[in-house]
Amino acid sequence: MAPHARVRAPELIGKGGWLNTGGSALTLADLRGRIVILDFWTFCCVNCLHVLDELRELEEKHRDTVVIIGVHSPKFVHEAEHQAVVDAVERYEVHHPVLDDPELATWKQYAVRAWPTLVVIDPEGYVVAQHAGEGHAHALEQLVGELEAEHAAKGTLRRGDGPYVAPEPVATDLRFPGKAVLLPGGTFLVSDSTRHQLVELAADGESVLRRVGSGERGFGPDGFSEPQGLALLPDGTVAVADTVNHALRAYDPATGAVTTLAGTGRQWMQGRPTSGPATEVDLSSPWDVAWFADRLWIAMAGVHQLWTYDPATGTVEVAAGTTNEGLVDGPAPEAWFAQPSGLAATEDRLWVADSETSALRYVERDGAGFAVRTAVGTGLFDFGHRDGEAGQALFQHPLGVTALPDGSVAVSDTYNHALRRYDPATGEVTTLATDLREPSDAVLVGDDIVVVESARHRLTRLRLPEEAVRVESVAHRTQRAATDVAPGRLRLDVVFQAPTGQKLDTRYGPSTRLLVSSTPPELLAEGSGTGTDLGRDLVLADGVTEGVLHVSAMAASCDDDPENEYPACHMHQQDWGVPVRVVPGGAERLPLVLAGLDA
């Protein structure tokens, strides 16, 4: 195998301590002799959740040689709360040790710039590879095999049980429920996400009437995988966003039958079809669904888009969004979203809880097509709890939105533990209720609103108040430190090294793509736009002292075997949002590692 750069791995430190270790703190010395994969993640990030799923097979196959350690590195203030990390580790079934690093100490030590990032440490304690984004499972499998062989030969590989200690299970009727819908008979159907089931509750919102699904991850007639959104369809069935199965399912309350409406069970990746027969097209983490404009709209959180499903033709297609992550309004095909996670339809608008931009947005008809507008929110890095005029109001990672009878909407402001209200007539945001633990959805029932309190594992009934609750305003920006860059010319290099035994796939043209933009757009005088080279010279405009560089990179690699007419190919992709501050003496080069190590 090719020699790896010898970079000693920094120690693992985090003020929040360790989870899934039985109370023990781990050091790199404790892990010597094992192959260690550090997974820098944060639980708001859908791409991080994708990587958790990608790692499950590798984790099981190499459990006697590989130790995966999640390094939880928060974006939002709520994610820095220790109990929230404890909840997330259970919610997403993380079966390896997790270091809670609320101050991003280990993140900084490893010079990480993006969620998710994977760092590989060899059995002697040296960093040998780094990967940002999704789609690296095959590369990790190849590298782990090489490291096992190399260090077994050297006598530096230590096999045995890992340090993971499972926490004690907790008995509750629901476990991290996601969404709910009111059925025509007055009962509630709830997506019981962590238990991979649907649960029908009586009108009291507490008594369990029926469970749907085996309770184990699966894609058969009795299986779901972390289901989320629910919507009644005109034929009386319920559409289910089967999130980690990357599918849209249908549940018939009359018969109990579960069928598949759309999706293949595989995650959509760049280059695959974006329309066609519904059960032949891949989806990516559908998070919510709503019936609007004679279609079922899908919040496709995994690719920052809205798709539609047409039951009349049995087809799906992209309706809004480019797959770029951010907040850009305009004609639906040109808009940018950031993990749309909640939908609610009125006669003339489809409301969208756009979680990563902490925004409330909506889709409306625009001539022959649709347009996307923003009611509340400014971008990826500004969030908080502030009421008042919509232009300055703030949410924190909302996951749900509910249409109210007076034309306003209730927003499940998840990381603020609050239910908020936006009134289009006045342009004002108010707070309806606080002390709700991670509310993720709400259902209108007469004069009451029933809230899904995800982290309290229950439904909570509230009377809609005539007057709003007053709370003290607070505004936040993400904890990530800005990168100091020099004025003028800035060299951007996306580092990509194809895995051993693979090469860039150039059979049908360039195999790489780089898209660069900025917030504000005025930050870049030159260098924005799309190209095929993974390096680019940017020019920062005079007079703009800070902003965010948005970088999206993709590279396709295939098995390098001239005898194989149909080599296996893999797509590597990542989006970075890099806060920058323009200062004299700042860096003149910005390296972003997609795969490999920066020389």
Coordinates of C-alpha atoms in Angstrom, one line a residue:
M1 CA 0.0 0.0 0.0
A2 CA 1.1 3.6 -0.5
P3 CA 2.9 5.2 2.4
H4 CA 0.8 7.5 4.5
A5 CA 1.9 10.9 6.0
R6 CA 3.0 10.5 9.6
V7 CA 0.9 13.0 11.5
R8 CA 0.4 12.3 15.2
A9 CA -3.3 12.3 16.2
P10 CA -4.1 15.0 18.8
E11 CA -5.7 13.8 22.1
L12 CA -9.5 13.6 22.4
I13 CA -10.9 16.2 24.7
G14 CA -14.5 17.4 25.3
K15 CA -16.0 19.2 28.2
G16 CA -19.2 17.2 28.0
G17 CA -17.4 13.9 28.6
W18 CA -18.0 10.4 27.2
L19 CA -21.2 8.5 26.3
N20 CA -21.6 4.8 25.6
T21 CA -18.5 3.8 27.6
G22 CA -20.1 2.9 30.9
G23 CA -18.8 6.1 32.5
S24 CA -15.1 5.6 31.5
A25 CA -13.1 8.3 29.7
L26 CA -11.1 7.2 26.7
T27 CA -7.6 8.3 25.6
L28 CA -5.8 7.6 22.4
A29 CA -3.4 5.5 24.5
D30 CA -6.3 3.3 25.4
L31 CA -7.0 2.7 21.7
R32 CA -3.5 2.0 20.6
G33 CA -3.4 -1.1 18.5
R34 CA -6.9 -0.4 17.0
I35 CA -7.9 1.4 13.9
V36 CA -9.8 4.4 15.1
I37 CA -12.3 6.3 12.9
L38 CA -13.4 9.7 14.4
D39 CA -16.8 10.8 13.1
F40 CA -17.2 14.6 13.7
W41 CA -21.0 15.1 13.7
T42 CA -23.8 17.2 15.0
F43 CA -27.3 15.8 15.4
C44 CA -29.1 18.5 13.4
C45 CA -27.2 17.6 10.3
V46 CA -28.9 15.1 7.9
N47 CA -25.6 14.4 6.1
C48 CA -24.2 13.3 9.5
L49 CA -27.1 11.0 9.9
H50 CA -26.5 9.5 6.5
V51 CA -22.9 8.8 7.6
L52 CA -24.0 7.1 10.8
D53 CA -26.0 4.7 8.6
E54 CA -23.1 4.3 6.1
L55 CA -20.8 3.3 9.0
R56 CA -23.1 0.6 10.5
E57 CA -22.0 -2.2 8.2
L58 CA -18.3 -1.4 8.5
E59 CA -18.7 -1.1 12.3
E60 CA -20.2 -4.6 12.4
K61 CA -17.8 -6.2 10.0
H62 CA -14.6 -5.0 11.6
R63 CA -15.8 -4.8 15.2
D64 CA -12.6 -6.6 16.5
T65 CA -10.2 -4.2 14.8
V66 CA -12.0 -0.9 14.3
V67 CA -13.3 1.6 17.0
I68 CA -15.6 4.3 15.7
I69 CA -15.8 7.3 18.0
G70 CA -18.4 10.0 17.4
V71 CA -17.1 13.5 18.3
H72 CA -20.2 15.5 18.8
S73 CA -19.4 19.1 17.6
P74 CA -22.5 21.4 17.9
K75 CA -23.7 23.9 15.4
F76 CA -26.7 25.2 17.4
V77 CA -26.8 26.3 21.0
H78 CA -29.2 23.6 21.9
E79 CA -26.8 21.0 20.6
A80 CA -24.3 22.0 23.2
E81 CA -26.6 20.8 26.0
H82 CA -25.4 17.5 27.3
Q83 CA -28.8 16.0 27.7
A84 CA -29.6 16.8 24.1
V85 CA -26.6 14.9 23.0
V86 CA -27.6 11.9 25.3
D87 CA -31.0 12.0 23.6
A88 CA -29.6 12.2 20.1
V89 CA -27.3 9.2 20.7
E90 CA -30.3 7.1 21.7
R91 CA -32.6 8.6 19.1
Y92 CA -30.3 7.7 16.2
E93 CA -29.1 4.3 17.7
V94 CA -25.4 5.3 17.9
H95 CA -23.7 2.1 18.9
H96 CA -20.2 3.3 19.6
P97 CA -18.5 5.7 22.1
V98 CA -19.3 9.4 21.7
L99 CA -17.3 12.3 23.0
D100 CA -19.4 15.3 23.8
D101 CA -17.3 18.4 22.7
P102 CA -19.6 21.4 23.2
E103 CA -16.7 23.9 22.9
L104 CA -15.4 22.3 19.7
A105 CA -12.0 21.7 21.3
T106 CA -11.2 18.5 19.4
W107 CA -12.8 19.9 16.2
K108 CA -10.2 22.7 16.4
Q109 CA -7.4 20.3 17.2
Y110 CA -8.1 18.3 14.0
A111 CA -8.7 21.5 11.9
V112 CA -12.1 20.2 10.9
R113 CA -14.2 22.5 8.6
A114 CA -17.4 20.6 7.9
W115 CA -20.1 18.3 9.2
P116 CA -19.6 15.4 8.8
T117 CA -15.9 14.8 8.7
L118 CA -14.2 11.4 9.2
V119 CA -10.6 11.1 10.4
V120 CA -8.8 7.7 10.3
I121 CA -6.1 7.0 12.9
D122 CA -3.9 4.0 12.5
P123 CA -3.0 1.5 15.3
E124 CA 0.2 3.4 16.1
G125 CA -1.7 6.7 16.7
Y126 CA -1.1 8.5 13.4
V127 CA -3.7 10.3 11.2
V128 CA -3.7 8.6 7.8
A129 CA -6.8 9.9 6.1
Q130 CA -9.6 12.5 6.3
H131 CA -12.9 12.4 4.4
A132 CA -15.6 15.2 4.4
G133 CA -19.2 14.5 3.5
E134 CA -21.0 11.4 2.4
G135 CA -20.3 8.4 0.2
H136 CA -16.9 7.3 1.7
A137 CA -17.9 3.9 3.1
H138 CA -16.2 2.0 0.2
A139 CA -13.0 4.0 0.6
L140 CA -13.0 3.4 4.4
E141 CA -13.5 -0.3 3.8
Q142 CA -10.5 -0.4 1.4
L143 CA -8.3 1.6 3.8
V144 CA -9.3 -0.5 6.8
G145 CA -8.4 -3.7 4.9
E146 CA -4.9 -2.2 4.1
L147 CA -4.3 -1.1 7.7
E148 CA -5.3 -4.5 9.1
A149 CA -2.9 -6.2 6.8
E150 CA 0.0 -3.8 7.3
H151 CA -0.3 -3.7 11.1
A152 CA -0.9 -7.4 11.5
A153 CA 2.4 -7.9 9.7
K154 CA 4.1 -5.4 11.9
G155 CA 2.6 -6.8 15.1
T156 CA 1.0 -3.5 15.9
L157 CA -2.7 -4.6 15.4
R158 CA -4.6 -5.5 18.6
R159 CA -7.9 -7.4 18.1
G160 CA -10.7 -7.8 20.7
D161 CA -13.8 -6.2 22.0
G162 CA -14.3 -2.5 21.7
P163 CA -15.0 0.0 24.5
Y164 CA -18.7 0.4 23.6
V165 CA -21.1 -0.1 26.5
A166 CA -24.8 0.0 25.7
P167 CA -27.0 2.3 28.0
E168 CA -29.9 0.8 29.9
P169 CA -33.1 0.9 27.8
V170 CA -36.0 3.0 29.0
A171 CA -39.7 1.9 28.8
T172 CA -42.1 4.4 27.3
D173 CA -45.1 4.1 24.9
L174 CA -43.4 6.4 22.4
R175 CA -39.7 6.9 21.9
F176 CA -38.7 10.1 20.1
P177 CA -41.9 10.5 18.1
G178 CA -41.5 12.6 15.0
K179 CA -44.8 13.6 13.4
A180 CA -48.5 13.1 13.9
V181 CA -51.7 13.3 11.9
L182 CA -55.3 13.3 13.1
L183 CA -57.3 10.4 11.5
P184 CA -60.9 10.9 10.5
G185 CA -62.2 8.9 13.5
G186 CA -60.5 11.3 15.9
T187 CA -57.5 9.2 16.8
F188 CA -53.9 10.1 16.2
L189 CA -51.3 8.3 14.1
V190 CA -47.8 9.0 15.3
S191 CA -44.4 8.1 13.7
D192 CA -42.5 6.5 16.6
S193 CA -39.2 7.1 14.9
T194 CA -36.6 5.4 17.2
R195 CA -38.8 2.3 17.4
H196 CA -39.3 2.2 13.6
Q197 CA -43.1 2.0 14.0
L198 CA -46.3 3.9 13.5
V199 CA -48.5 4.1 16.7
E200 CA -52.2 4.8 16.7
L201 CA -53.3 6.6 19.9
A202 CA -56.8 7.2 21.1
A203 CA -58.4 10.7 21.1
D204 CA -56.8 11.3 24.6
G205 CA -53.4 11.3 22.9
E206 CA -52.1 8.7 25.4
S207 CA -53.8 5.3 25.1
V208 CA -52.1 3.0 22.5
L209 CA -54.6 1.4 20.2
R210 CA -52.4 -0.2 17.6
R211 CA -48.7 -0.5 16.6
V212 CA -47.8 -0.8 12.9
G213 CA -44.4 -2.4 12.0
S214 CA -42.2 -4.9 13.7
G215 CA -40.2 -2.4 15.7
E216 CA -37.0 -3.4 13.8
R217 CA -35.4 -1.6 10.9
G218 CA -36.7 -3.0 7.7
F219 CA -38.2 -2.2 4.3
G220 CA -40.7 -5.0 4.0
P221 CA -44.5 -4.8 4.5
D222 CA -44.1 -4.6 8.3
G223 CA -40.9 -2.6 8.4
F224 CA -39.9 1.1 8.7
S225 CA -36.6 2.8 9.4
E226 CA -36.9 6.0 11.5
P227 CA -40.2 7.2 9.9
Q228 CA -41.2 10.8 10.2
G229 CA -43.8 12.8 8.2
L230 CA -47.4 11.7 7.8
A231 CA -50.2 13.0 5.5
L232 CA -53.7 11.9 4.7
L233 CA -54.2 11.2 1.0
P234 CA -57.5 11.7 -0.8
D235 CA -58.1 7.9 -1.0
G236 CA -58.1 7.7 2.8
T237 CA -54.6 6.1 3.2
V238 CA -51.8 7.8 5.0
A239 CA -48.5 8.7 3.2
V240 CA -45.5 8.0 5.4
A241 CA -42.0 9.6 5.0
D242 CA -40.0 6.5 5.7
T243 CA -36.9 8.5 6.2
V244 CA -33.9 6.2 6.6
N245 CA -35.4 3.8 4.1
H246 CA -35.3 6.7 1.6
A247 CA -38.9 5.9 0.6
L248 CA -42.5 7.0 0.7
R249 CA -44.8 4.4 2.1
A250 CA -48.7 4.2 2.3
Y251 CA -50.5 2.9 5.4
D252 CA -54.2 1.9 5.1
P253 CA -55.9 2.4 8.5
A254 CA -58.8 0.2 7.4
T255 CA -56.8 -2.9 6.6
G256 CA -53.4 -2.2 8.3
A257 CA -51.6 -2.8 5.0
V258 CA -48.3 -1.1 4.3
T259 CA -47.2 -0.6 0.7
T260 CA -44.4 1.4 -1.1
L261 CA -45.4 4.5 -3.1
A262 CA -42.0 5.8 -4.1
G263 CA -38.3 5.1 -3.6
T264 CA -36.1 2.0 -3.9
G265 CA -34.6 1.8 -0.4
R266 CA -31.4 3.3 -1.8
Q267 CA -30.3 6.9 -1.1
W268 CA -30.3 9.3 -4.1
M269 CA -26.9 10.5 -5.1
Q270 CA -25.8 13.1 -7.7
G271 CA -26.2 11.9 -11.2
R272 CA -29.2 9.7 -10.6
P273 CA -32.6 10.3 -12.1
T274 CA -34.7 13.1 -10.5
S275 CA -38.0 12.1 -12.1
G276 CA -39.8 9.0 -13.4
P277 CA -41.8 6.0 -12.2
A278 CA -42.0 6.5 -8.4
T279 CA -40.7 3.1 -7.3
E280 CA -37.8 3.2 -9.7
V281 CA -36.3 6.6 -8.5
D282 CA -34.1 6.9 -5.4
L283 CA -35.1 9.4 -2.7
S284 CA -33.0 10.9 0.1
S285 CA -34.2 11.2 3.6
P286 CA -37.8 12.4 3.0
W287 CA -38.7 14.1 6.3
D288 CA -42.3 15.3 5.8
V289 CA -45.2 15.2 3.4
A290 CA -48.2 17.3 2.6
W291 CA -51.0 17.4 0.0
F292 CA -50.9 20.6 -2.0
A293 CA -51.8 21.6 -5.6
D294 CA -53.2 18.1 -6.4
R295 CA -49.8 16.5 -5.5
L296 CA -48.1 15.0 -2.5
W297 CA -45.2 17.3 -1.7
I298 CA -42.1 15.8 -0.1
A299 CA -39.6 17.6 2.1
M300 CA -36.5 15.9 0.8
A301 CA -34.2 16.9 3.7
G302 CA -31.3 14.8 2.4
V303 CA -30.8 16.8 -0.7
H304 CA -32.3 20.2 0.3
Q305 CA -35.2 20.0 -2.1
L306 CA -38.9 19.6 -2.4
W307 CA -40.2 16.8 -4.6
T308 CA -43.7 15.8 -5.6
Y309 CA -45.5 12.5 -6.0
D310 CA -48.4 12.2 -8.4
P311 CA -50.7 9.3 -7.5
A312 CA -52.5 9.6 -10.8
T313 CA -49.4 8.8 -12.8
G314 CA -47.3 7.0 -10.1
T315 CA -44.4 9.3 -10.8
V316 CA -42.1 11.6 -8.8
E317 CA -40.1 14.6 -9.8
V318 CA -38.1 17.5 -8.3
A319 CA -40.4 20.5 -7.7
A320 CA -38.1 23.0 -6.0
G321 CA -34.4 23.4 -5.0
T322 CA -31.1 22.8 -6.7
T323 CA -29.5 20.5 -4.0
N324 CA -27.3 23.5 -2.9
E325 CA -27.7 24.2 0.8
G326 CA -28.6 27.7 1.8
L327 CA -31.4 30.3 1.7
V328 CA -32.1 31.6 -1.8
D329 CA -35.6 32.6 -3.0
G330 CA -37.0 32.9 -6.5
P331 CA -38.5 30.5 -9.1
A332 CA -38.8 27.1 -7.5
P333 CA -36.2 25.3 -9.7
E334 CA -33.6 28.0 -8.7
A335 CA -34.3 28.2 -5.0
W336 CA -32.0 26.9 -2.3
F337 CA -33.2 25.1 0.9
A338 CA -31.3 23.7 3.9
Q339 CA -32.9 20.5 5.2
P340 CA -36.6 21.2 4.7
S341 CA -38.2 19.2 7.5
G342 CA -41.8 20.4 8.0
L343 CA -44.7 21.0 5.6
A344 CA -48.2 22.4 6.0
A345 CA -50.6 23.2 3.1
T346 CA -53.2 25.9 2.9
E347 CA -55.3 26.7 -0.2
D348 CA -52.7 29.0 -1.7
R349 CA -49.4 28.3 0.1
L350 CA -47.2 25.4 1.1
W351 CA -45.4 26.4 4.3
V352 CA -41.9 24.9 4.8
A353 CA -39.9 24.7 8.1
D354 CA -36.4 25.0 6.6
S355 CA -34.5 23.7 9.6
E356 CA -30.8 24.4 8.9
T357 CA -31.5 28.1 8.0
S358 CA -33.8 28.3 11.0
A359 CA -36.3 29.7 8.6
L360 CA -40.0 29.7 7.8
R361 CA -40.6 29.7 4.0
Y362 CA -43.4 29.0 1.6
V363 CA -44.2 27.9 -1.9
E364 CA -46.9 29.7 -3.9
R365 CA -48.1 29.7 -7.5
D366 CA -46.2 32.0 -9.8
G367 CA -47.7 32.1 -13.3
A368 CA -47.5 28.6 -14.8
G369 CA -45.0 27.5 -12.1
F370 CA -44.2 28.0 -8.4
A371 CA -41.9 30.4 -6.5
V372 CA -40.2 30.1 -3.1
R373 CA -40.4 33.0 -0.6
T374 CA -39.0 33.5 2.9
A375 CA -41.2 34.8 5.7
V376 CA -38.7 34.5 8.6
G377 CA -35.0 33.7 8.5
T378 CA -31.8 35.0 7.1
G379 CA -29.4 32.1 6.5
L380 CA -27.4 29.2 7.8
F381 CA -25.6 30.8 10.7
D382 CA -28.1 33.1 12.4
F383 CA -30.6 31.8 14.9
G384 CA -32.2 32.5 18.3
H385 CA -35.5 33.2 20.0
R386 CA -36.7 36.7 19.1
D387 CA -40.3 37.7 18.6
G388 CA -41.5 40.8 16.7
E389 CA -41.4 41.9 13.1
A390 CA -40.6 39.0 10.8
G391 CA -37.5 40.7 9.3
Q392 CA -35.7 40.5 12.6
A393 CA -37.4 37.5 14.3
L394 CA -35.4 34.4 14.9
F395 CA -36.1 30.6 15.2
Q396 CA -33.6 27.8 16.1
H397 CA -33.8 24.7 13.9
P398 CA -37.6 24.4 13.5
L399 CA -38.8 21.0 12.3
G400 CA -42.6 21.5 12.0
V401 CA -45.2 23.9 10.8
T402 CA -49.0 23.8 11.2
A403 CA -51.7 25.9 9.5
L404 CA -54.1 27.6 11.9
P405 CA -57.7 28.6 11.1
D406 CA -57.0 32.4 11.0
G407 CA -54.5 32.1 8.2
S408 CA -51.5 32.2 10.5
V409 CA -49.1 29.3 11.1
A410 CA -47.7 27.6 14.2
V411 CA -44.0 26.7 14.0
S412 CA -42.6 23.9 16.1
D413 CA -39.4 25.8 17.1
T414 CA -37.6 22.6 18.0
Y415 CA -34.3 23.8 19.5
N416 CA -35.9 26.7 21.3
H417 CA -38.4 24.2 23.0
A418 CA -41.2 26.5 21.9
L419 CA -44.3 26.8 19.8
R420 CA -44.2 30.0 17.8
R421 CA -46.7 31.8 15.5
Y422 CA -46.2 33.8 12.4
D423 CA -49.1 35.9 11.1
P424 CA -48.9 36.9 7.4
A425 CA -51.5 39.6 7.9
T426 CA -49.3 41.5 10.4
G427 CA -45.9 40.2 9.6
E428 CA -45.3 39.5 13.3
V429 CA -43.8 36.5 15.1
T430 CA -45.0 35.7 18.6
T431 CA -44.5 32.8 21.1
L432 CA -47.5 30.6 21.9
A433 CA -45.9 28.2 24.4
T434 CA -42.5 27.4 26.0
D435 CA -41.1 24.5 28.0
L436 CA -41.8 22.0 25.2
R437 CA -38.9 19.5 24.9
E438 CA -37.8 19.4 21.2
P439 CA -41.3 19.9 19.7
S440 CA -41.2 18.5 16.1
D441 CA -44.8 18.7 14.9
A442 CA -48.3 19.9 16.0
V443 CA -51.8 18.9 15.1
L444 CA -54.9 21.2 15.3
V445 CA -57.8 19.6 17.1
G446 CA -60.7 22.0 17.5
D447 CA -59.6 24.9 19.7
D448 CA -56.6 22.9 20.9
I449 CA -53.2 22.2 19.4
V450 CA -51.6 18.9 20.1
V451 CA -47.8 19.1 20.1
V452 CA -45.4 16.2 19.5
E453 CA -42.8 16.6 22.3
S454 CA -40.2 14.4 20.7
A455 CA -37.7 14.5 23.6
R456 CA -40.4 13.9 26.2
H457 CA -41.8 11.0 24.2
R458 CA -45.4 12.2 24.3
L459 CA -48.1 14.3 22.8
T460 CA -49.0 17.4 24.7
R461 CA -52.4 19.2 24.3
L462 CA -52.4 23.0 24.6
R463 CA -55.3 25.5 24.4
L464 CA -54.4 28.1 21.7
P465 CA -53.9 31.3 23.7
E466 CA -55.6 34.5 22.8
E467 CA -52.5 36.4 23.7
A468 CA -49.0 35.4 23.0
V469 CA -46.4 34.5 25.6
R470 CA -43.7 37.1 26.1
V471 CA -40.1 35.8 26.3
E472 CA -36.7 37.5 26.5
S473 CA -35.2 37.9 23.1
V474 CA -31.9 36.1 22.4
A475 CA -29.9 35.9 19.2
H476 CA -27.0 33.5 18.4
R477 CA -24.5 32.8 15.7
T478 CA -22.9 29.4 15.2
Q479 CA -19.9 28.8 17.5
R480 CA -17.6 28.0 14.7
A481 CA -14.8 30.4 14.6
A482 CA -14.4 32.4 11.3
T483 CA -11.3 31.7 9.2
D484 CA -9.1 34.7 8.9
V485 CA -8.3 35.3 5.2
A486 CA -6.2 38.0 3.6
P487 CA -7.8 40.7 1.4
G488 CA -7.7 40.2 -2.3
R489 CA -6.7 36.9 -3.9
L490 CA -7.6 33.6 -2.1
R491 CA -6.6 30.2 -3.4
L492 CA -9.3 27.6 -2.8
D493 CA -8.1 24.0 -3.0
V494 CA -10.5 21.0 -2.6
V495 CA -8.2 18.1 -1.8
F496 CA -9.3 14.8 -3.3
Q497 CA -7.3 11.6 -3.5
A498 CA -9.1 8.6 -5.1
P499 CA -9.1 5.5 -2.9
T500 CA -6.5 2.8 -3.5
G501 CA -7.4 0.8 -6.6
Q502 CA -9.6 3.6 -8.0
K503 CA -9.2 6.5 -10.4
L504 CA -11.2 9.5 -11.4
D505 CA -13.9 8.5 -13.9
T506 CA -13.3 10.5 -17.1
R507 CA -15.0 8.2 -19.6
Y508 CA -17.9 10.7 -20.1
G509 CA -16.1 14.0 -19.5
P510 CA -14.8 15.7 -16.4
S511 CA -15.3 13.7 -13.2
T512 CA -15.2 16.6 -10.8
R513 CA -17.3 19.6 -10.1
L514 CA -16.9 22.7 -8.0
L515 CA -19.6 25.3 -7.2
V516 CA -18.7 28.4 -5.3
S517 CA -20.9 31.2 -4.0
S518 CA -21.0 33.6 -1.0
T519 CA -23.2 35.3 1.5
P520 CA -23.4 38.2 1.0
P521 CA -22.9 37.8 -2.8
E522 CA -20.8 41.0 -2.7
L523 CA -18.1 39.1 -0.8
L524 CA -16.7 37.6 -4.0
A525 CA -15.5 40.0 -6.7
E526 CA -14.3 37.0 -8.8
G527 CA -14.5 33.2 -8.6
S528 CA -18.2 32.4 -8.0
G529 CA -20.0 29.9 -10.2
T530 CA -19.5 26.3 -11.4
G531 CA -16.4 24.7 -12.9
T532 CA -14.7 21.3 -13.2
D533 CA -11.4 22.0 -11.5
L534 CA -11.2 21.4 -7.8
G535 CA -8.9 24.4 -7.3
R536 CA -9.8 28.0 -8.0
D537 CA -8.5 31.5 -7.4
L538 CA -11.1 33.7 -5.7
V539 CA -10.9 37.4 -5.4
L540 CA -12.5 39.0 -2.3
A541 CA -14.1 42.3 -2.8
D542 CA -12.8 45.5 -1.2
G543 CA -14.9 46.8 1.6
V544 CA -16.6 43.5 2.6
T545 CA -15.0 42.3 5.9
E546 CA -16.9 39.1 6.6
G547 CA -19.2 36.6 5.2
V548 CA -19.7 32.9 4.3
L549 CA -18.1 31.0 1.4
H550 CA -20.4 28.3 0.1
V551 CA -18.4 25.5 -1.6
S552 CA -19.9 22.4 -3.1
A553 CA -17.6 19.7 -4.5
M554 CA -18.1 16.4 -6.2
A555 CA -15.7 13.7 -7.5
A556 CA -16.5 10.4 -9.2
S557 CA -14.0 7.6 -8.9
C558 CA -14.2 4.1 -10.4
D559 CA -12.3 0.8 -10.0
D560 CA -9.0 1.0 -11.9
D561 CA -9.2 -2.3 -13.7
P562 CA -8.8 -2.3 -17.5
E563 CA -10.1 -5.8 -17.7
N564 CA -13.4 -4.8 -16.1
E565 CA -15.8 -3.4 -18.7
Y566 CA -18.3 -2.3 -16.0
P567 CA -16.2 -1.0 -13.1
A568 CA -17.9 -0.1 -9.8
C569 CA -18.1 3.7 -9.4
H570 CA -18.6 5.9 -6.4
M571 CA -19.6 9.5 -5.9
H572 CA -17.9 11.6 -3.2
Q573 CA -19.6 14.9 -2.4
Q574 CA -19.7 17.6 0.3
D575 CA -21.0 21.1 0.9
W576 CA -19.0 23.5 3.0
G577 CA -20.2 26.8 4.5
V578 CA -17.0 28.5 5.7
P579 CA -17.4 31.7 7.8
V580 CA -14.5 34.0 6.8
R581 CA -13.2 37.2 8.2
V582 CA -11.1 39.4 5.9
V583 CA -8.0 40.8 7.8
P584 CA -4.5 41.8 6.9
G585 CA -2.1 38.9 7.4
G586 CA -4.9 36.3 7.0
A587 CA -4.5 33.1 5.1
E588 CA -4.0 33.3 1.3
R589 CA -5.0 29.6 0.8
L590 CA -8.2 27.8 1.9
P591 CA -7.8 24.0 1.8
L592 CA -10.9 21.8 2.1
V593 CA -10.3 18.1 2.3
L594 CA -12.9 16.0 0.4
A595 CA -10.8 12.8 0.7
G596 CA -7.2 12.2 1.6
L597 CA -4.8 14.5 3.4
D598 CA -3.7 18.1 2.6
A599 CA 0.0 17.9 1.6

